[in-house]
Short mmCIF file of C-alpha atoms and ligand atoms in Angstrom, two decimals:
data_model
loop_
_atom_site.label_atom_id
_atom_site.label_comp_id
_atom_site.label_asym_id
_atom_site.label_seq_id
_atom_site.Cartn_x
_atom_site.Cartn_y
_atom_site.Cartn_z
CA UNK A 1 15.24 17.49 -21.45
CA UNK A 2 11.76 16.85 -20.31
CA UNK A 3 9.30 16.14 -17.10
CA UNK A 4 5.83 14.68 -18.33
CA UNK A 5 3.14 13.98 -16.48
CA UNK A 6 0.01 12.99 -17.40
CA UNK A 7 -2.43 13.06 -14.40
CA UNK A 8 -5.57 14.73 -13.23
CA UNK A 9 -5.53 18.40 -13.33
CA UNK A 10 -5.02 19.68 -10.33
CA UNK A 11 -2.05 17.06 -9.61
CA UNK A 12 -0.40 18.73 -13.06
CA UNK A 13 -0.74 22.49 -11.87
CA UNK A 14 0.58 21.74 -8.66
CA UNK A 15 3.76 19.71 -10.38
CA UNK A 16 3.90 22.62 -12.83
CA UNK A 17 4.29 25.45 -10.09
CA UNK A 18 6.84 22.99 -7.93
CA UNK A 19 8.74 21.71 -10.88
CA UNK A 20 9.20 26.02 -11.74
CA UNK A 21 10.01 26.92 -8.53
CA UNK A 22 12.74 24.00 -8.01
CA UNK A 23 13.51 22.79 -11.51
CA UNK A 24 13.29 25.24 -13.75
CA UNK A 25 16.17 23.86 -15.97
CA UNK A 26 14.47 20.91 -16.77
CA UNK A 27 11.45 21.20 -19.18
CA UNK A 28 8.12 20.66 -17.92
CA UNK A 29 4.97 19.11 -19.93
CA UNK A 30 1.43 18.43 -18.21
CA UNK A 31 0.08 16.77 -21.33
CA UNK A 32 0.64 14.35 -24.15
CA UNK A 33 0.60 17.65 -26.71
CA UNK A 34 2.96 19.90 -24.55
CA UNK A 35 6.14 18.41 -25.56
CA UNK A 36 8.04 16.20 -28.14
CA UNK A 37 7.98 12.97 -27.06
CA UNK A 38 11.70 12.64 -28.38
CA UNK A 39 12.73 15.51 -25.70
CA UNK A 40 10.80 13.53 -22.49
CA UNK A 41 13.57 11.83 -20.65
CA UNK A 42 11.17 11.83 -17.21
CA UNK A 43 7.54 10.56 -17.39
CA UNK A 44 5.21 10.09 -14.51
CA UNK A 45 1.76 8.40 -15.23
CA UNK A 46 -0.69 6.07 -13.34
CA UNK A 47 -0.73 3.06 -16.83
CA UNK A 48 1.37 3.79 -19.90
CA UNK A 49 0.89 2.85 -22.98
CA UNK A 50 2.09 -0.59 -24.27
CA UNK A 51 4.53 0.58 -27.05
CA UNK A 52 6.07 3.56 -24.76
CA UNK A 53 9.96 2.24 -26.02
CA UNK A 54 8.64 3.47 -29.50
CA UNK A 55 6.30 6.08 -28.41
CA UNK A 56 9.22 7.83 -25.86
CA UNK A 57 12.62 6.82 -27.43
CA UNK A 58 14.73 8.80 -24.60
CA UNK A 59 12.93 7.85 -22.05
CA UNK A 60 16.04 7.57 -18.55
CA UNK A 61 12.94 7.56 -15.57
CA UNK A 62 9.45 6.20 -15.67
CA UNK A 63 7.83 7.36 -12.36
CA UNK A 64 4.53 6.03 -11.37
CA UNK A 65 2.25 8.02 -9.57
CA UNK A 66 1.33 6.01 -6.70
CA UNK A 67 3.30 3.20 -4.13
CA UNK A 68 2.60 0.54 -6.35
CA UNK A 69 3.21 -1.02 -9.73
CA UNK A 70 1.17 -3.80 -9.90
CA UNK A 71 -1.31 -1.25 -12.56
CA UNK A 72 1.73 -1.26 -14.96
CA UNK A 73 1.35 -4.61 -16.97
CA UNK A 74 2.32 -5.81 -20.51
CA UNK A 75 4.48 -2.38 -21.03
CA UNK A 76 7.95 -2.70 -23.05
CA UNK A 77 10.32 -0.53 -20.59
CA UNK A 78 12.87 1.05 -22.90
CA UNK A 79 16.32 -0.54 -22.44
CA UNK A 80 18.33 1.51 -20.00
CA UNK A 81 15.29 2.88 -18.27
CA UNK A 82 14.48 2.67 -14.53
CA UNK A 83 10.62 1.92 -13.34
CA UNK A 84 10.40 4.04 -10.18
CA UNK A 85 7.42 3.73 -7.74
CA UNK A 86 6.28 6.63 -5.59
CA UNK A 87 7.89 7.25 -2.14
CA UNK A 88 7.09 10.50 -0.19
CA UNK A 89 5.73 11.17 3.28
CA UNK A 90 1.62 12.11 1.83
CA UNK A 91 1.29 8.39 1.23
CA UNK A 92 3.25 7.34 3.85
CA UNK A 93 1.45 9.42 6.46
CA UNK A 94 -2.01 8.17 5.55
CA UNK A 95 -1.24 4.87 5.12
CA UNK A 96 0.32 4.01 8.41
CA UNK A 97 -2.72 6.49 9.95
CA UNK A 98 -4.92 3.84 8.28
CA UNK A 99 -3.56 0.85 9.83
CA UNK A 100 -2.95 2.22 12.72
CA UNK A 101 -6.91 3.37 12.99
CA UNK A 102 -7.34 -0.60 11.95
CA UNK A 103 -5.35 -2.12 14.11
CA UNK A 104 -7.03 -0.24 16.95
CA UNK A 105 -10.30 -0.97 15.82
CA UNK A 106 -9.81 -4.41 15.74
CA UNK A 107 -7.85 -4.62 19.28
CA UNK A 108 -10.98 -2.49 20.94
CA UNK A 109 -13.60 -4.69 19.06
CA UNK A 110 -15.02 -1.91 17.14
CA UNK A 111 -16.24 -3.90 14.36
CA UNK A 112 -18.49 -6.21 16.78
CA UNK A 113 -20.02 -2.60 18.54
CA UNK A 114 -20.83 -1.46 15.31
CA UNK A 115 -23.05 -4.54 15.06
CA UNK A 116 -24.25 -4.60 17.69
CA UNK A 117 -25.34 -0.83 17.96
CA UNK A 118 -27.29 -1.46 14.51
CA UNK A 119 -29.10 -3.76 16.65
CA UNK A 120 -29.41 -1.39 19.48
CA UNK A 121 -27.73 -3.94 21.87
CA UNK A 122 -25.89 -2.62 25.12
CA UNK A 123 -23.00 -4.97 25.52
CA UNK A 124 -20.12 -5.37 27.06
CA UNK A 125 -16.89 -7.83 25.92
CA UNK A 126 -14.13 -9.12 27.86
CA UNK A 127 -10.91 -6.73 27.97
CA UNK A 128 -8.14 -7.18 26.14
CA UNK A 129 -4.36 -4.57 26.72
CA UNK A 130 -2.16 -4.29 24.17
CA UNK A 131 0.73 -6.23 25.60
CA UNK A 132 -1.86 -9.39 25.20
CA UNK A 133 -1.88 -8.84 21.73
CA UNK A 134 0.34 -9.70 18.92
CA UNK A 135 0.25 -7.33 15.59
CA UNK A 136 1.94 -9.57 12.16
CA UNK A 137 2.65 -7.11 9.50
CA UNK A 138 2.76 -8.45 6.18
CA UNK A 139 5.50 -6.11 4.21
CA UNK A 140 7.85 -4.62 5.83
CA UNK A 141 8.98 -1.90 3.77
CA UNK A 142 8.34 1.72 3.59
CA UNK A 143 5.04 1.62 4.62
CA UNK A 144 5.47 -1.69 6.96
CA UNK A 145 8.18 -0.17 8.50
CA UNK A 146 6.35 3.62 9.43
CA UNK A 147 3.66 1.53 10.28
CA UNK A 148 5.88 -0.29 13.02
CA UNK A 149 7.38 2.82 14.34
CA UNK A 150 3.96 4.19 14.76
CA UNK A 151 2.27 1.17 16.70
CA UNK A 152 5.34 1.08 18.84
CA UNK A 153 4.03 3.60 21.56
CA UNK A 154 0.83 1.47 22.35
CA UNK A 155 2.70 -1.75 23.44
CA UNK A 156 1.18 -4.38 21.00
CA UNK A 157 3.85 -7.42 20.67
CA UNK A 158 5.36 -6.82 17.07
CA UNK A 159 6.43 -9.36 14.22
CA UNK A 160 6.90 -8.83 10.58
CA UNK A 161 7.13 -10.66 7.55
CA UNK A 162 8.84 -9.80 4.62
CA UNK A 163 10.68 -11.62 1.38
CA UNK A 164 14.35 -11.04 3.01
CA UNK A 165 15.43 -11.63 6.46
CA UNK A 166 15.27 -8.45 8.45
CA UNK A 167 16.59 -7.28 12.07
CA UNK A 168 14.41 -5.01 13.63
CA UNK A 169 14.52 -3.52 17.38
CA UNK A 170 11.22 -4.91 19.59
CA UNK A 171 9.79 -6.78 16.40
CA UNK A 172 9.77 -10.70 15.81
CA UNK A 173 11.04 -10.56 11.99
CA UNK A 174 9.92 -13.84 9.86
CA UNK A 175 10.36 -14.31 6.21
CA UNK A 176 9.57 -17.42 3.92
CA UNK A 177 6.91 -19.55 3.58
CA UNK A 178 7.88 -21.37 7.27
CA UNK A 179 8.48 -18.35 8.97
CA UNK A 180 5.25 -17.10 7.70
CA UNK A 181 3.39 -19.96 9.17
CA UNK A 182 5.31 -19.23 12.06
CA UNK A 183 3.96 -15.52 12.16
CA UNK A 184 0.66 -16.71 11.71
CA UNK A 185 0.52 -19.19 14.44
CA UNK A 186 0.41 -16.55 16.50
CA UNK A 187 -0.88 -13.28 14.84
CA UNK A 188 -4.04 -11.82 16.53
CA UNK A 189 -4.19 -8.87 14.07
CA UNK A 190 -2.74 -9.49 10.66
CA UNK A 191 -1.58 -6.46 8.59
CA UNK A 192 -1.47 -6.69 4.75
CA UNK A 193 1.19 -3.68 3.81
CA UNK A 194 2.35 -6.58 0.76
CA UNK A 195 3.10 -5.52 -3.24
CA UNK A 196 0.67 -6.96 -5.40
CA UNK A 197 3.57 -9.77 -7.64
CA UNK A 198 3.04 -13.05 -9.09
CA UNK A 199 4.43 -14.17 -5.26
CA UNK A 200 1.89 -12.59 -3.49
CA UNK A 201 -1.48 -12.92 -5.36
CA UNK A 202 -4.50 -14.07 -3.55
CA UNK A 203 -1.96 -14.50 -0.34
CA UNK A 204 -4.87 -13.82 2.06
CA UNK A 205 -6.59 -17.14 1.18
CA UNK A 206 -8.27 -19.65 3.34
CA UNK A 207 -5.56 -21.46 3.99
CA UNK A 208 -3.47 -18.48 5.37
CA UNK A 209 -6.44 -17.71 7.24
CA UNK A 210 -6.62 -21.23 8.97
CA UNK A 211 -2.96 -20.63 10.51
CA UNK A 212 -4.43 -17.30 12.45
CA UNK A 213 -6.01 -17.98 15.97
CA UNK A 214 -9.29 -18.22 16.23
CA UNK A 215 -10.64 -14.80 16.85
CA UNK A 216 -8.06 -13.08 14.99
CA UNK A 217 -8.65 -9.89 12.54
CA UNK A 218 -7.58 -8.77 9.41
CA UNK A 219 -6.37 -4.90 8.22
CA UNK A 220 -6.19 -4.69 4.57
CA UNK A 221 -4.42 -2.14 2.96
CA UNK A 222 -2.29 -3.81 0.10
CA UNK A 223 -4.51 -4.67 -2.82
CA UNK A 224 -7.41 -5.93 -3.80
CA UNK A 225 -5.51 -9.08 -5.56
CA UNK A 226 -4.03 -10.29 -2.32
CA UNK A 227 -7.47 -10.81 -0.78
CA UNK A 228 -9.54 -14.13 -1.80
CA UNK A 229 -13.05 -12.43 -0.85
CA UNK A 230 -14.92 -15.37 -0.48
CA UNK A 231 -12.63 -16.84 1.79
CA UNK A 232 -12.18 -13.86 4.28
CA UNK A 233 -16.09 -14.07 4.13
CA UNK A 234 -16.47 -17.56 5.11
CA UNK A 235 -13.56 -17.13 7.51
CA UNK A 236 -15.61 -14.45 9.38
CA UNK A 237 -18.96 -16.17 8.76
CA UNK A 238 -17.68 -19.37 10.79
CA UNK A 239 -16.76 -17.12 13.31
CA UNK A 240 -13.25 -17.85 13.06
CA UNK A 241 -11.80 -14.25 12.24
CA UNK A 242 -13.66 -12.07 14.44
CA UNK A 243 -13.59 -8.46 12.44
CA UNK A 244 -11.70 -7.10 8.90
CA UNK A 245 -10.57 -3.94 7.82
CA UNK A 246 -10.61 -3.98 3.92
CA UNK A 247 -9.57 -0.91 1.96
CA UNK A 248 -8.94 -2.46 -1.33
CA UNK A 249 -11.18 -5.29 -3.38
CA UNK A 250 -11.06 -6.97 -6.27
CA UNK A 251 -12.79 -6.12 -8.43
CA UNK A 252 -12.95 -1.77 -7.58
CA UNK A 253 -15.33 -0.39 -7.08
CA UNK A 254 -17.03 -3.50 -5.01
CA UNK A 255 -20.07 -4.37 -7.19
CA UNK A 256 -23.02 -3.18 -5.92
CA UNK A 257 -24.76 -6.50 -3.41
CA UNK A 258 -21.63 -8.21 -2.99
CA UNK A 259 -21.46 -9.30 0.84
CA UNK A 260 -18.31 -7.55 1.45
CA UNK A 261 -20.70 -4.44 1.68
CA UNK A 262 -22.90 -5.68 4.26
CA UNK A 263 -20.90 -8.07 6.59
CA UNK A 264 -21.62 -7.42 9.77
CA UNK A 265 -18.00 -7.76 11.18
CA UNK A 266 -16.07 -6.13 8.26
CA UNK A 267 -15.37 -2.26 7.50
CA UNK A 268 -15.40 -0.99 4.08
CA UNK A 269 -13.24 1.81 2.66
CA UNK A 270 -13.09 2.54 -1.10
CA UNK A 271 -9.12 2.28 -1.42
CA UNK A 272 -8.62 5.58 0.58
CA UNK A 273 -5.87 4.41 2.80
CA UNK A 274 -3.73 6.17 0.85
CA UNK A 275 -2.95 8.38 -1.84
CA UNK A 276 0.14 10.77 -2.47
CA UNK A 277 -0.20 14.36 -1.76
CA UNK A 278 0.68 16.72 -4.86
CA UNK A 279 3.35 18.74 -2.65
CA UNK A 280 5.68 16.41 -1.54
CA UNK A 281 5.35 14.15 -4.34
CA UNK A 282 6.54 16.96 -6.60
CA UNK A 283 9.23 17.84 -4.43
CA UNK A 284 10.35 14.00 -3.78
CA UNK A 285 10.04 13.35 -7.44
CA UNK A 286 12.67 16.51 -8.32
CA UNK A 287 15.12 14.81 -5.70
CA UNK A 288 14.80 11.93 -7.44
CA UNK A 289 16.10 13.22 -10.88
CA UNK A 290 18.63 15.14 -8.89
CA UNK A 291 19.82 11.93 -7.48
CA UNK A 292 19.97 10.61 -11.43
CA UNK A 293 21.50 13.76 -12.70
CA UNK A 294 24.25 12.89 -10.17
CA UNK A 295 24.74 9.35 -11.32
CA UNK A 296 23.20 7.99 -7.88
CA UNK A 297 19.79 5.69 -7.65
CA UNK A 298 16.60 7.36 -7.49
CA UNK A 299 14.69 5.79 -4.22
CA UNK A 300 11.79 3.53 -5.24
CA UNK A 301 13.84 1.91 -8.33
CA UNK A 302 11.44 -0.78 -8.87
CA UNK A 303 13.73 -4.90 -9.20
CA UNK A 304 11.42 -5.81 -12.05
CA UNK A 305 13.14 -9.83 -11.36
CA UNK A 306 10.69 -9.08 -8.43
CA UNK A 307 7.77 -7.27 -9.68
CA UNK A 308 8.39 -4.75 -6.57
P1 LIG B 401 7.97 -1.66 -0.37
O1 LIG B 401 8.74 -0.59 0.31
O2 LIG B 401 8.45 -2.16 -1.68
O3 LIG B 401 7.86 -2.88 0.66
C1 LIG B 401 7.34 -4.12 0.29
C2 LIG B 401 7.57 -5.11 1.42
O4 LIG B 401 6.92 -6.34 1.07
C3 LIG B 401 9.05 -5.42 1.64
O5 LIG B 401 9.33 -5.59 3.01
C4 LIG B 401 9.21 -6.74 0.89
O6 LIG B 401 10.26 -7.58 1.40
C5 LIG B 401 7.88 -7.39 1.15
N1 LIG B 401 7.61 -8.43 0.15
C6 LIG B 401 7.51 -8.31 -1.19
N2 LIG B 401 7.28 -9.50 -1.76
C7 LIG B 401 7.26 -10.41 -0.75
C8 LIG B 401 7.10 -11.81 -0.70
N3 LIG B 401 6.92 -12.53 -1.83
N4 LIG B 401 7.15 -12.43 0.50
C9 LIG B 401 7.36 -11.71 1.62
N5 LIG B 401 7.52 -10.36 1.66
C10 LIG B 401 7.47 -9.72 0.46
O7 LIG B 401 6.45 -1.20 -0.59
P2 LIG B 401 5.62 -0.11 0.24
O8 LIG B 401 5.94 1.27 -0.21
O9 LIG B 401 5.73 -0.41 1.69
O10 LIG B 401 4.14 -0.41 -0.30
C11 LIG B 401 3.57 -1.69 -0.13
C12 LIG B 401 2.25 -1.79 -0.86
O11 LIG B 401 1.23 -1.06 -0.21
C13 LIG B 401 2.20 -1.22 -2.28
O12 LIG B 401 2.84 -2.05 -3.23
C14 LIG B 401 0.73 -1.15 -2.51
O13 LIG B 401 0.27 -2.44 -2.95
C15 LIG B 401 0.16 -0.90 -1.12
N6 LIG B 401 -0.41 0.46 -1.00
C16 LIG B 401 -1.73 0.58 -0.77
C17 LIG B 401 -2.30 1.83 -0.65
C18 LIG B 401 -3.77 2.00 -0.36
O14 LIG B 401 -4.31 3.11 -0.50
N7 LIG B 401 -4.47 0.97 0.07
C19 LIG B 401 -1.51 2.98 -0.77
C20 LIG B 401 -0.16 2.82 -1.00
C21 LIG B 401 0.39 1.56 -1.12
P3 LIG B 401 11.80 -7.13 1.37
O15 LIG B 401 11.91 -6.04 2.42
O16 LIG B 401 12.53 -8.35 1.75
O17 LIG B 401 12.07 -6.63 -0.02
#
C-alpha cells in the first residue's frame, strides 16, 4: 500500500519526512519510478494523466495538490475512487489574508491613491466606515467561510452567495440566480471565493457587473475562468466599478501588453493568493487516509455531479 506524489522537489522531501514520521506503515513514493504503480492506492498530483484507471489499477484516493479541481479535465477516475481536493489551514490562511488585504484596499480607495500618486497628485476622497459598506462573497465554503469570520471584526455589512441555501450568524445568505441578483443589487465590494464548473464560468461578466452599484469593486481570487477580462475592463473604464483586485487571469501568466497590466484602477497579483504549505498539507493529507482506513469520508471529497 502506497502514497505517490509527484510534485516539485522540495514539496516531495517535505511529504517524505512527514509521511515517515506519521505514516510509516504506509509506503511512500516521490516519483513515477519509486514504486509499482499496481501497489499506489494514494496519489497526489497537480494534472494526471488521462488513462490513470489503466495506468494505477488500485488506485482508493486521488488527492490534488491544491483547493481546486478545475486543472483535472478529460481524466477516467477509476471506479470506486474518490477525487479529493486540498483542505488545510496554509491555503486557507493566505487566502482569506488576501481578501481580506482586498477588501480593505478597495473600502480605503487604495487603488485610486495608487493612481493618483503615479501622478504625484495630493488628494483627498470622501470617507467611507465600514458599517456603510456592504461585502458579497461569492462562495461560501472553506475559504468563503474563513474569509467571513475574518472580516467580521471590522464591521462591514456581510452577505454571501453560494449554490445551497445557507444560515449564517451576521451574514445576509443568498443563493440562485435571483438571490444573486439580489446580492448584487447591493454589493459595494464583490468577493469571488467561487470553483471554477461548467456553472460558474465567465460568472464575472458584464452583465453581473451591471447589477453592482455604481462605484463598486471587485476582489478576485477564484480563477482566471470566472473573470470575462474585457468586461471588468470596460466596467472600470466607464467608471462604473471604481477599483479590482485580480489574482488570477485567463490566460496565466497575463500576456505581456494586455491592459489588465496597466489599468490604472486594478491591482495585479500573479495567482499568489494562495498556495498550500508543505507542512500541514502533509499532515492533513495523512488524516485524510486515516479517516479512509477507518471507513469514514476524507474532507474535500470532490461531488463530481458538481464539478466541486
Ligand atoms: P469549497 O469549499 O468547495 O466552496 C465552494 C463554494 O462555492 C461553496 O459555498 C459552494 O456552494 C459555492 N458554489 C459552487 N458552485 C456554485 C454555484 N454554481 N452557484 C453558487 N455557489 C456555488 O471551495 P473552497 O475551498 O472555498 O475554494 C474555492 C475556490 O477558491 C477554489 O475552487 C479555487 O478556484 C479558488 N482558490 C484560489 C486560490 C488562489 O490562489 N487564487 C487558492 C485556493 C483556492 P455550496 O456551499 O452550496 O456547496
Amino acid at each position: 500500500m502506497t502514497f505517490q506524489i509527484l510534485s516539485y522537489p522540495g514539496r516531495v522531501e517535505t511529504f517524505r519526512r512527514i509521511f515517515g514520521r506519521d505514516m510509516p506503515e504506509v509506503g511512500f513514493a516521490g516519483s513515477v519510478e519509486e514504486a509499482d504503480p499496481a501497489d499506489v492506492r494514494y496519489l497526489m498530483a497537480w494534472t494526471f494523466p488521462d488513462n490513470l484507471a489503466t495506468r494505477y489499477p488500485n488506485l482508493e484516493l486521488i488527492f490534488s495538490t491544491g483547493a481546486g479541481i478545475d486543472q483535472i479535465t478529460g481524466v477516467d477516475i477509476p471506479p470506486g475512487a474518490k477525487l479529493v481536493r486540498m483542505i488545510e489551514e496554509g491555503v486557507t490562511t493566505l487566502v482569506r489574508d488576501y481578501v481580506v488585504m482586498g477588501v480593505l484596499g478597495l473600502h480605503r480607495d487604495l487603488p485610486a491613491f495608487l493612481a493618483q500618486q503615479r501622478q504625484e497628485v495630493w488628494k483627498t476622497r470622501d470617507f467611507v466606515w465600514p458599517d456603510q459598506r456592504q461585502v458579497g462573497i461569492l462562495g461560501l465554503g472553506e475559504l468563503g467561510m474563513a474569509t467571513v469570520h475574518a472580516l467580521r471584526p471590522f464591521g462591514f455589512n456581510l452577505a454571501g452567495w453560494s449554490r445551497t441555501q445557507k444560515t449564517i450568524e451576521g451574514v445576509d445568505c443568498y443563493h440562485g440566480a435571483d438571490g444573486l441578483a439580489a446580492m448584487l443589487a447591493k454589493t459595494d465590494i464583490l468577493v469571488c471565493l467561487l470553483p471554477l464548473t461548467a456553472e460558474t464560468r465567465h460568472i464575472l461578466n458584464a452583465e453581473l457587473f451591471a447589477q453592482l452599484p455604481k462605484g463598486a469593486g471587485l476582489v478576485h481570487a477564484g480563477r482566471g475562468g470566472h473573470l470575462d477580462q474585457d468586461a471588468l475592463l470596460d466596467s472600470l473604464d466607464s467608471g462604473h466599478l471604481s477599483g479590482a483586485f485580480v489574482d488570477v487571469t485567463d490566460p496565466e501568466p497575463l500576456p505581456t501588453g494586455h491592459r489588465l497590466w496597466s489599468h490604472p484602477h486594478v491591482v495585479l497579483t500573479p495567482h499568489i493568493a494562495g498556495h498550500s504549505r508543505p507542512e500541514s498539507a502533509a499532515e492533513a493529507t495523512i488524516a485524510n487516509i486515516r479517516r479512509h482506513l477507518a471507513g469514514e469520508l476524507p474532507k474535500g471529497v470532490v461531488d463530481i455531479r458538481h464539478g466541486y
